[in-house]
Short mmCIF file of C-alpha atoms and ligand atoms in Angstrom, two decimals:
data_model
loop_
_atom_site.label_atom_id
_atom_site.label_comp_id
_atom_site.label_asym_id
_atom_site.label_seq_id
_atom_site.Cartn_x
_atom_site.Cartn_y
_atom_site.Cartn_z
CA MET A 1 82.57 240.50 49.40
CA THR A 2 79.35 240.53 51.37
CA THR A 3 79.25 243.30 53.95
CA THR A 4 76.32 244.09 56.21
CA ARG A 5 75.86 246.39 59.12
CA PHE A 6 73.66 246.77 62.16
CA ALA A 7 73.18 250.47 62.71
CA PRO A 8 71.41 251.27 65.97
CA SER A 9 71.24 254.78 67.38
CA PRO A 10 72.72 254.65 70.88
CA THR A 11 69.69 256.42 72.30
CA GLY A 12 68.25 253.39 74.06
CA TYR A 13 68.61 249.68 74.64
CA ILE A 14 68.27 247.03 71.95
CA HIS A 15 64.70 245.79 71.94
CA ILE A 16 63.04 242.87 70.32
CA GLY A 17 62.34 244.82 67.11
CA ASN A 18 65.89 245.88 66.37
CA LEU A 19 67.26 242.55 67.50
CA ARG A 20 65.59 241.13 64.41
CA THR A 21 67.47 243.64 62.23
CA ALA A 22 70.75 242.84 63.95
CA LEU A 23 70.29 239.10 63.61
CA MET A 24 69.33 239.13 59.93
CA ASN A 25 72.30 241.29 58.99
CA TYR A 26 74.59 239.14 61.10
CA LEU A 27 73.34 235.88 59.57
CA ILE A 28 73.67 237.17 56.01
CA ALA A 29 77.27 238.28 56.58
CA ARG A 30 78.29 235.10 58.36
CA LYS A 31 76.60 232.79 55.88
CA ALA A 32 78.54 234.45 53.07
CA GLY A 33 81.79 234.51 55.05
CA GLY A 34 81.62 238.30 54.81
CA THR A 35 81.93 241.25 57.17
CA PHE A 36 79.46 242.38 59.81
CA ILE A 37 79.86 245.97 60.97
CA LEU A 38 78.40 247.43 64.13
CA ARG A 39 77.67 251.03 63.23
CA LEU A 40 76.62 253.45 65.93
CA ASP A 41 74.36 256.11 64.41
CA ASP A 42 75.29 258.75 66.93
CA THR A 43 75.09 262.05 65.08
CA ASP A 44 72.42 263.21 67.53
CA GLY A 45 74.82 264.41 70.20
CA GLU A 46 72.06 265.19 72.65
CA ARG A 47 70.20 261.89 72.63
CA SER A 48 73.15 259.55 72.01
CA LYS A 49 74.72 258.29 75.23
CA PRO A 50 77.95 256.34 75.76
CA GLU A 51 76.15 254.10 78.27
CA TYR A 52 73.71 253.02 75.55
CA ALA A 53 76.58 252.39 73.13
CA ASP A 54 78.15 250.15 75.80
CA ALA A 55 74.85 248.46 76.53
CA ILE A 56 74.26 247.67 72.85
CA GLN A 57 77.64 245.99 72.65
CA GLN A 58 77.05 244.03 75.85
CA ASP A 59 73.68 242.85 74.60
CA LEU A 60 75.13 241.69 71.28
CA GLU A 61 77.93 239.93 73.15
CA TRP A 62 75.40 238.17 75.35
CA LEU A 63 73.73 236.87 72.20
CA GLY A 64 77.06 235.92 70.65
CA LEU A 65 76.50 238.18 67.64
CA THR A 66 80.11 239.15 67.07
CA TRP A 67 81.00 242.06 64.82
CA ASP A 68 84.13 242.60 62.79
CA ARG A 69 84.48 246.27 63.58
CA VAL A 70 82.69 249.21 65.15
CA GLU A 71 82.10 252.46 63.30
CA ARG A 72 80.86 255.64 64.91
CA GLN A 73 79.13 258.25 62.78
CA SER A 74 80.20 261.01 65.17
CA ALA A 75 83.79 260.31 64.10
CA ARG A 76 82.97 260.70 60.39
CA LEU A 77 81.33 264.11 60.20
CA ASP A 78 83.96 265.41 57.77
CA ARG A 79 82.96 262.67 55.31
CA TYR A 80 79.31 263.70 55.48
CA HIS A 81 80.16 267.36 54.95
CA ALA A 82 82.28 266.41 51.95
CA ALA A 83 79.31 264.56 50.47
CA ALA A 84 77.10 267.57 51.22
CA ASP A 85 79.56 269.73 49.28
CA THR A 86 79.36 267.38 46.31
CA LEU A 87 75.57 267.57 46.30
CA ARG A 88 75.70 271.35 46.69
CA ALA A 89 78.04 271.64 43.72
CA GLN A 90 75.50 269.67 41.65
CA GLY A 91 72.64 271.93 42.62
CA ARG A 92 70.98 269.03 44.45
CA PHE A 93 71.21 270.57 47.91
CA TYR A 94 69.21 273.61 48.94
CA GLU A 95 68.62 275.78 51.97
CA GLY A 96 65.27 275.98 53.71
CA PHE A 97 64.39 278.50 56.38
CA GLU A 98 61.00 277.36 57.60
CA THR A 99 60.76 276.69 61.31
CA PRO A 100 59.37 273.32 62.44
CA VAL A 101 56.15 275.10 63.38
CA GLU A 102 55.82 276.60 59.90
CA LEU A 103 56.48 273.24 58.27
CA ASP A 104 53.93 271.60 60.49
CA LEU A 105 51.35 274.22 59.54
CA LYS A 106 52.01 273.60 55.85
CA ARG A 107 51.50 269.88 56.32
CA LYS A 108 48.25 270.40 58.16
CA LYS A 109 46.94 272.71 55.42
CA GLN A 110 47.81 270.16 52.75
CA LEU A 111 46.12 267.38 54.68
CA ASN A 112 43.03 269.53 55.18
CA MET A 113 42.84 270.02 51.44
CA GLY A 114 43.15 266.28 50.93
CA LYS A 115 46.65 266.57 49.51
CA PRO A 116 49.66 264.47 50.49
CA PRO A 117 51.88 266.38 52.96
CA VAL A 118 54.83 266.74 50.61
CA TYR A 119 57.17 269.70 51.06
CA ASP A 120 56.20 272.36 48.49
CA ARG A 121 59.76 273.48 47.71
CA ALA A 122 58.89 277.06 48.59
CA ALA A 123 62.53 277.58 49.56
CA LEU A 124 63.60 277.10 45.95
CA ALA A 125 61.70 280.23 44.97
CA LEU A 126 63.59 282.50 47.38
CA SER A 127 65.74 285.19 45.78
CA GLN A 128 69.38 285.70 46.77
CA ASP A 129 68.37 288.81 48.73
CA GLU A 130 65.62 287.02 50.59
CA LYS A 131 67.99 284.21 51.48
CA ALA A 132 70.62 286.65 52.72
CA ARG A 133 68.03 288.35 54.90
CA LEU A 134 66.77 285.02 56.29
CA ARG A 135 70.30 283.78 56.93
CA ALA A 136 70.87 286.78 59.19
CA GLU A 137 67.86 285.66 61.23
CA ARG A 138 68.41 281.93 61.51
CA SER A 139 70.60 279.18 60.16
CA PRO A 140 69.09 277.20 57.32
CA HIS A 141 68.47 273.48 57.12
CA TRP A 142 69.52 271.68 53.96
CA ARG A 143 67.42 269.49 51.73
CA PHE A 144 68.28 267.09 48.96
CA LEU A 145 66.50 267.90 45.71
CA LEU A 146 64.82 264.70 44.61
CA ASP A 147 64.44 263.91 40.92
CA GLN A 148 60.70 263.56 40.60
CA GLU A 149 60.68 260.22 38.88
CA ARG A 150 59.88 256.69 39.94
CA ILE A 151 62.44 254.98 42.15
CA THR A 152 62.45 251.22 41.84
CA TRP A 153 64.29 248.33 43.37
CA THR A 154 63.77 244.64 43.93
CA ASP A 155 63.50 244.16 47.64
CA GLY A 156 64.84 240.96 49.17
CA ILE A 157 61.61 240.53 51.13
CA LEU A 158 58.99 242.85 49.63
CA GLY A 159 59.75 242.08 45.98
CA ASP A 160 59.48 244.79 43.32
CA ILE A 161 59.03 248.24 44.82
CA SER A 162 58.25 251.40 42.90
CA ILE A 163 57.95 254.74 44.67
CA ASP A 164 57.05 258.00 42.98
CA ALA A 165 59.61 260.52 44.23
CA ALA A 166 57.05 263.28 43.65
CA SER A 167 55.07 261.82 46.57
CA VAL A 168 58.03 262.18 48.91
CA SER A 169 59.34 265.38 50.53
CA ASP A 170 62.87 266.41 49.67
CA PRO A 171 64.65 264.96 52.68
CA VAL A 172 66.34 267.29 55.15
CA LEU A 173 69.94 266.05 55.42
CA ILE A 174 71.44 268.74 57.66
CA ARG A 175 69.44 270.46 60.35
CA GLY A 176 69.45 274.17 61.12
CA ASP A 177 71.67 273.54 64.13
CA GLY A 178 74.22 271.80 61.89
CA GLN A 179 73.39 268.24 62.91
CA VAL A 180 73.93 265.80 60.04
CA LEU A 181 70.89 263.59 59.79
CA TYR A 182 70.77 259.84 59.47
CA THR A 183 69.78 259.72 55.80
CA LEU A 184 72.94 261.44 54.59
CA ALA A 185 75.26 259.78 57.09
CA SER A 186 73.88 256.35 56.29
CA VAL A 187 74.25 256.83 52.54
CA VAL A 188 77.87 257.95 52.88
CA ASP A 189 78.72 255.08 55.23
CA ASP A 190 76.97 252.41 53.20
CA THR A 191 78.83 253.44 50.05
CA GLU A 192 82.24 254.13 51.59
CA MET A 193 82.18 251.00 53.74
CA GLY A 194 81.22 248.81 50.81
CA VAL A 195 77.97 247.62 52.37
CA THR A 196 76.43 245.12 49.96
CA HIS A 197 73.20 244.19 51.78
CA VAL A 198 71.01 246.38 53.95
CA VAL A 199 68.28 244.71 55.97
CA ARG A 200 66.09 246.97 58.06
CA GLY A 201 62.52 247.46 59.15
CA SER A 202 59.82 248.30 56.63
CA ASP A 203 59.40 251.70 58.31
CA HIS A 204 62.51 252.60 56.28
CA VAL A 205 61.08 251.89 52.81
CA THR A 206 60.58 255.58 51.94
CA ASN A 207 64.05 256.43 53.27
CA THR A 208 65.42 253.77 50.99
CA ALA A 209 63.87 255.44 47.96
CA THR A 210 65.51 258.76 48.78
CA GLN A 211 68.80 257.09 49.68
CA ILE A 212 68.94 255.38 46.30
CA GLN A 213 68.77 258.80 44.61
CA ILE A 214 71.35 260.34 46.93
CA MET A 215 73.72 257.45 46.31
CA ALA A 216 73.27 257.89 42.57
CA ALA A 217 73.91 261.64 42.88
CA LEU A 218 77.15 260.83 44.71
CA GLY A 219 78.12 258.55 41.84
CA HIS A 220 77.34 255.17 43.36
CA GLY A 221 75.05 252.24 42.89
CA HIS A 222 73.13 250.98 45.85
CA PRO A 223 73.31 247.89 48.03
CA ALA A 224 70.68 245.17 47.92
CA PHE A 225 67.82 246.13 50.21
CA ALA A 226 65.47 243.95 52.20
CA HIS A 227 62.82 245.35 54.52
CA HIS A 228 61.41 243.05 57.14
CA SER A 229 57.90 243.48 58.43
CA LEU A 230 57.32 245.15 61.74
CA LEU A 231 56.63 243.06 64.80
CA THR A 232 53.28 243.27 66.49
CA GLY A 233 52.05 241.87 69.78
CA PRO A 234 50.21 238.52 69.88
CA GLN A 235 46.89 240.20 69.00
CA GLY A 236 48.36 242.23 66.17
CA GLU A 237 48.66 245.36 68.33
CA ALA A 238 51.51 247.78 67.65
CA LEU A 239 54.62 246.52 69.36
CA SER A 240 55.86 249.96 70.21
CA LYS A 241 52.90 250.52 72.49
CA ARG A 242 52.93 247.37 74.52
CA LEU A 243 56.18 245.57 73.89
CA GLY A 244 58.44 248.23 72.43
CA VAL A 245 59.92 248.56 75.86
CA LEU A 246 60.75 244.87 75.89
CA SER A 247 64.51 245.26 75.85
CA LEU A 248 67.00 242.44 75.62
CA ARG A 249 68.02 243.37 79.16
CA ASP A 250 64.51 242.57 80.38
CA LEU A 251 64.50 239.25 78.56
CA ARG A 252 67.92 238.38 79.89
CA ALA A 253 66.86 239.27 83.43
CA ALA A 254 63.81 237.03 82.97
CA GLY A 255 66.15 234.11 82.29
CA VAL A 256 65.61 233.81 78.53
CA GLU A 257 68.42 231.84 76.89
CA PRO A 258 70.16 233.58 73.97
CA MET A 259 69.71 230.58 71.66
CA ALA A 260 65.99 230.45 72.45
CA LEU A 261 65.60 234.09 71.48
CA LEU A 262 67.79 233.74 68.39
CA SER A 263 66.12 230.52 67.24
CA LEU A 264 62.74 232.24 67.43
CA MET A 265 63.80 235.46 65.74
CA ALA A 266 65.65 233.73 62.90
CA ARG A 267 62.39 232.09 61.79
CA LEU A 268 59.48 234.18 63.08
CA GLY A 269 57.66 235.69 60.10
CA SER A 270 59.16 233.24 57.63
CA SER A 271 57.63 230.19 56.00
CA GLN A 272 60.11 227.95 57.83
CA PRO A 273 59.11 226.53 61.23
CA VAL A 274 60.79 227.72 64.43
CA GLU A 275 63.36 225.10 65.38
CA VAL A 276 65.48 225.22 68.50
CA ARG A 277 69.13 225.46 67.49
CA ALA A 278 71.98 224.91 69.89
CA THR A 279 74.54 227.05 68.11
CA LEU A 280 74.77 230.11 65.91
CA GLU A 281 76.48 227.98 63.27
CA GLU A 282 73.29 225.95 62.88
CA LEU A 283 71.21 229.11 62.66
CA ILE A 284 73.52 230.53 60.01
CA GLU A 285 73.25 227.29 58.07
CA GLY A 286 69.46 227.31 58.09
CA PHE A 287 68.88 231.02 57.42
CA ASP A 288 67.19 232.15 54.23
CA ILE A 289 65.93 235.72 53.98
CA SER A 290 63.85 234.97 50.90
CA GLN A 291 61.56 232.87 53.10
CA PHE A 292 60.35 235.93 55.02
CA GLY A 293 57.01 237.49 54.23
CA ALA A 294 55.79 241.09 54.09
CA ALA A 295 52.88 240.68 56.51
CA PRO A 296 53.28 242.04 60.03
CA THR A 297 54.83 239.42 62.27
CA LYS A 298 53.22 238.49 65.56
CA PHE A 299 55.56 238.17 68.49
CA ASP A 300 54.57 236.64 71.79
CA ALA A 301 57.15 236.85 74.57
CA ASP A 302 55.49 233.84 76.24
CA ASP A 303 56.86 231.65 73.42
CA LEU A 304 60.34 232.24 74.80
CA LYS A 305 59.63 230.27 77.96
CA PRO A 306 59.16 226.80 76.44
CA LEU A 307 61.92 227.51 73.93
CA THR A 308 64.28 228.39 76.78
CA GLY A 309 63.30 225.15 78.51
CA ARG A 310 64.16 223.21 75.37
CA VAL A 311 67.48 224.98 74.92
CA LEU A 312 68.40 224.23 78.53
CA ALA A 313 67.35 220.58 78.26
CA ALA A 314 69.84 220.14 75.42
CA LEU A 315 72.82 221.83 77.11
CA PRO A 316 75.85 219.77 78.06
CA LEU A 317 77.04 219.92 81.67
CA ALA A 318 79.98 222.10 80.65
CA ALA A 319 77.61 224.92 79.70
CA VAL A 320 76.20 225.14 83.23
CA ALA A 321 79.03 223.70 85.33
CA GLY A 322 80.00 227.13 86.66
CA GLU A 323 76.52 227.90 87.92
CA ILE A 324 76.10 224.44 89.39
CA ALA A 325 79.40 224.71 91.26
CA ALA A 326 78.46 228.19 92.49
CA LEU A 327 75.37 226.70 94.16
CA GLY A 328 77.64 224.49 96.21
CA VAL A 329 76.87 221.23 94.41
CA PRO A 330 79.88 218.94 95.05
CA GLY A 331 81.88 218.22 91.90
CA PRO A 332 81.20 214.46 91.78
CA LEU A 333 77.47 215.11 91.99
CA ALA A 334 77.32 217.78 89.25
CA ALA A 335 76.68 215.51 86.26
CA ALA A 336 73.94 213.50 87.98
CA PHE A 337 72.34 216.72 89.27
CA TRP A 338 72.29 218.24 85.79
CA ASP A 339 70.87 215.09 84.21
CA LEU A 340 68.15 215.07 86.82
CA VAL A 341 66.99 218.65 86.44
CA LYS A 342 67.82 219.77 82.91
CA GLY A 343 64.46 218.79 81.46
CA ASN A 344 62.61 220.45 84.30
CA ILE A 345 63.80 224.04 84.48
CA ALA A 346 62.39 227.12 82.79
CA ASN A 347 65.58 229.11 83.38
CA ARG A 348 68.99 228.78 85.02
CA ALA A 349 67.83 230.43 88.24
CA GLU A 350 65.64 227.38 88.86
CA LEU A 351 68.75 225.26 89.39
CA ALA A 352 68.80 226.69 92.90
CA LEU A 353 65.27 225.42 93.57
CA TRP A 354 66.24 221.86 92.76
CA TRP A 355 69.45 222.05 94.72
CA ALA A 356 67.37 223.13 97.72
CA VAL A 357 65.17 220.09 97.11
CA LEU A 358 68.18 217.77 97.16
CA GLN A 359 69.31 219.35 100.41
CA GLY A 360 65.95 218.47 101.92
CA SER A 361 65.03 222.11 102.31
CA ALA A 362 62.39 222.70 99.63
CA ALA A 363 59.38 224.68 100.80
CA ALA A 364 57.07 221.67 101.25
CA GLN A 365 53.59 222.02 99.84
CA VAL A 366 51.03 220.13 101.87
CA ALA A 367 47.30 220.48 101.30
CA GLU A 368 45.15 220.73 104.40
CA GLU A 369 43.48 217.37 103.72
CA ASP A 370 46.88 215.66 103.26
CA ARG A 371 48.45 216.95 106.47
CA ASP A 372 48.04 213.77 108.54
CA PHE A 373 48.83 211.55 105.61
CA VAL A 374 52.11 213.34 104.85
CA SER A 375 53.17 213.47 108.52
CA GLN A 376 52.63 209.75 108.81
CA ALA A 377 54.45 209.13 105.51
CA PHE A 378 57.50 211.08 106.66
CA THR A 379 57.85 208.77 109.69
CA LEU A 380 58.16 205.91 107.20
CA LEU A 381 61.06 207.38 105.17
CA PRO A 382 63.87 204.86 104.71
CA PRO A 383 67.13 205.67 106.49
CA HIS A 384 69.33 208.27 104.78
CA PRO A 385 71.52 208.04 102.61
CA TYR A 386 68.98 206.73 100.13
CA GLY A 387 69.68 203.82 97.81
CA ASP A 388 68.50 203.47 94.24
CA ASP A 389 65.13 202.02 95.29
CA ALA A 390 64.39 204.52 98.06
CA TRP A 391 61.26 205.87 96.35
CA ALA A 392 59.80 202.40 95.72
CA THR A 393 60.60 201.26 99.25
CA TRP A 394 59.10 204.38 100.79
CA THR A 395 55.92 204.54 98.72
CA ASN A 396 55.28 200.80 99.28
CA ALA A 397 55.58 201.27 102.99
CA VAL A 398 53.25 204.30 102.89
CA LYS A 399 50.77 202.41 100.73
CA GLN A 400 50.61 199.53 103.19
CA ALA A 401 50.25 201.80 106.18
CA THR A 402 47.61 204.15 104.71
CA GLY A 403 45.89 202.19 101.97
CA ARG A 404 46.41 205.07 99.53
CA LYS A 405 47.51 204.38 95.99
CA GLY A 406 48.06 206.02 92.59
CA ARG A 407 48.03 209.80 92.33
CA GLY A 408 46.57 210.18 95.83
CA LEU A 409 49.65 208.46 97.17
CA PHE A 410 52.38 209.90 94.95
CA MET A 411 51.37 213.53 94.42
CA PRO A 412 51.19 214.60 98.08
CA LEU A 413 54.63 213.04 98.62
CA ARG A 414 56.09 214.78 95.56
CA LEU A 415 54.62 218.10 96.71
CA ALA A 416 55.97 217.60 100.22
CA VAL A 417 59.49 216.63 99.10
CA THR A 418 59.94 219.07 96.20
CA GLY A 419 57.38 221.80 96.80
CA ARG A 420 56.22 221.48 93.18
CA ALA A 421 53.70 219.43 91.24
CA GLN A 422 56.07 218.86 88.32
CA GLY A 423 59.64 217.73 88.21
CA PRO A 424 62.02 214.86 87.62
CA GLU A 425 61.11 211.24 88.31
CA MET A 426 61.02 210.87 92.08
CA ALA A 427 62.79 207.52 91.76
CA ASP A 428 65.76 209.34 90.19
CA LEU A 429 65.61 212.24 92.60
CA MET A 430 65.56 210.41 95.93
CA PRO A 431 68.97 208.74 95.62
CA LEU A 432 70.56 212.17 94.99
CA MET A 433 69.12 213.72 98.14
CA GLN A 434 71.89 214.96 100.39
CA ALA A 435 69.64 214.98 103.46
CA PRO A 436 66.17 213.68 104.28
CA PRO A 437 63.32 216.00 103.25
CA ARG A 438 61.97 218.26 105.99
CA LEU A 439 58.39 219.20 106.44
N1 LIG B 501 69.91 254.19 62.89
C1 LIG B 501 68.87 253.74 62.00
C2 LIG B 501 67.77 253.10 62.80
O1 LIG B 501 68.03 252.57 63.86
C3 LIG B 501 69.47 252.77 61.01
C4 LIG B 501 68.54 252.35 59.93
C5 LIG B 501 69.31 251.61 58.85
O2 LIG B 501 69.55 250.42 59.05
O3 LIG B 501 69.69 252.22 57.88
O4 LIG B 501 66.63 253.15 62.41
#
């Protein structure tokens, strides 16, 4: 049975980059009728915060990405230590005593000599006496002893991958302070939880190589892996610098609709065009991970604005009825109000602008040169309440009185009544006005 997981560390909010990971794993599980696990990678007790764990769940709920269960790594430490014991018993787990500063110095020396900064395994050469002496000084960290052979897999996005384990440092799995690190915890969870497909960012490719060996050492095969490309800004700049802070909370606060965001992210970087989908079911239906490419994917937050407009334009009244009622729109008027404005709003907050227009209280925009014209026109407004032909009646009267026609006639009136240059047909809007427009 297909099982995927989204495994954020609760050390911050979900941002646009890890949303992509969450969505792909979700879509794969749902398309296969499988299980989608939300796994909180919270073994870093200092940086992990319950408020971030809550926020991650709220953000996923906002998007509608439901999970079948939550797992917390902090509750599974005994499992990781059991796996560590297994590796130790096989001679695949060894103590290192170098401080971070010493390790850093080693790396710099290697780089200076033009060598790859791979850990030199100096710790393996320590005698029992030396180790005993060092242990009295500081607690060791623990590394997994890689088999120095090629590690290969067929990646669901990148294709055939082959990594020479000799070019990779033996990964530290337990830190000197006892903290179990992600690589070990993830391997244990993925195997014990029966994860069948792992989709994550291509910054994890080297981790994947080491994880494949650790899984094998623990007596398991490995899930299918797919590594999606990293997102960049519109000009190809690193996302972390400019947009890495673009959290889902920010997008939500900016009025982005979940289905606009999901429709974009389910296709961005693939050979399939971005299509606005109204429901997750449709997204699931149309999702195909093999269509994604390895090249960095450009993301432009500005694309979300028109997509949000299109999502809103397609919403039925029921989806916005609560907000419309909260504005004070009378029940019998709600459907006509929604039909009028739905194609003309960039986000839900703009409903209030149009309701103000219908109440005659929009902030009128009148250009200096139109001041007299508009004042005269407002004296010619038909009596309120307006009938179906109020706009035609009014503009005809204004035309006769002023001689203006075309855009010079209509645009100043639109700007005065609605405060905006764009919007619904004035002929449709006028009959819904609850009061005459005020200047
Ligand atoms: N906690 C890891 C991360 O956010 C999970 C990576 C993975 O999917 O294995 O990078």
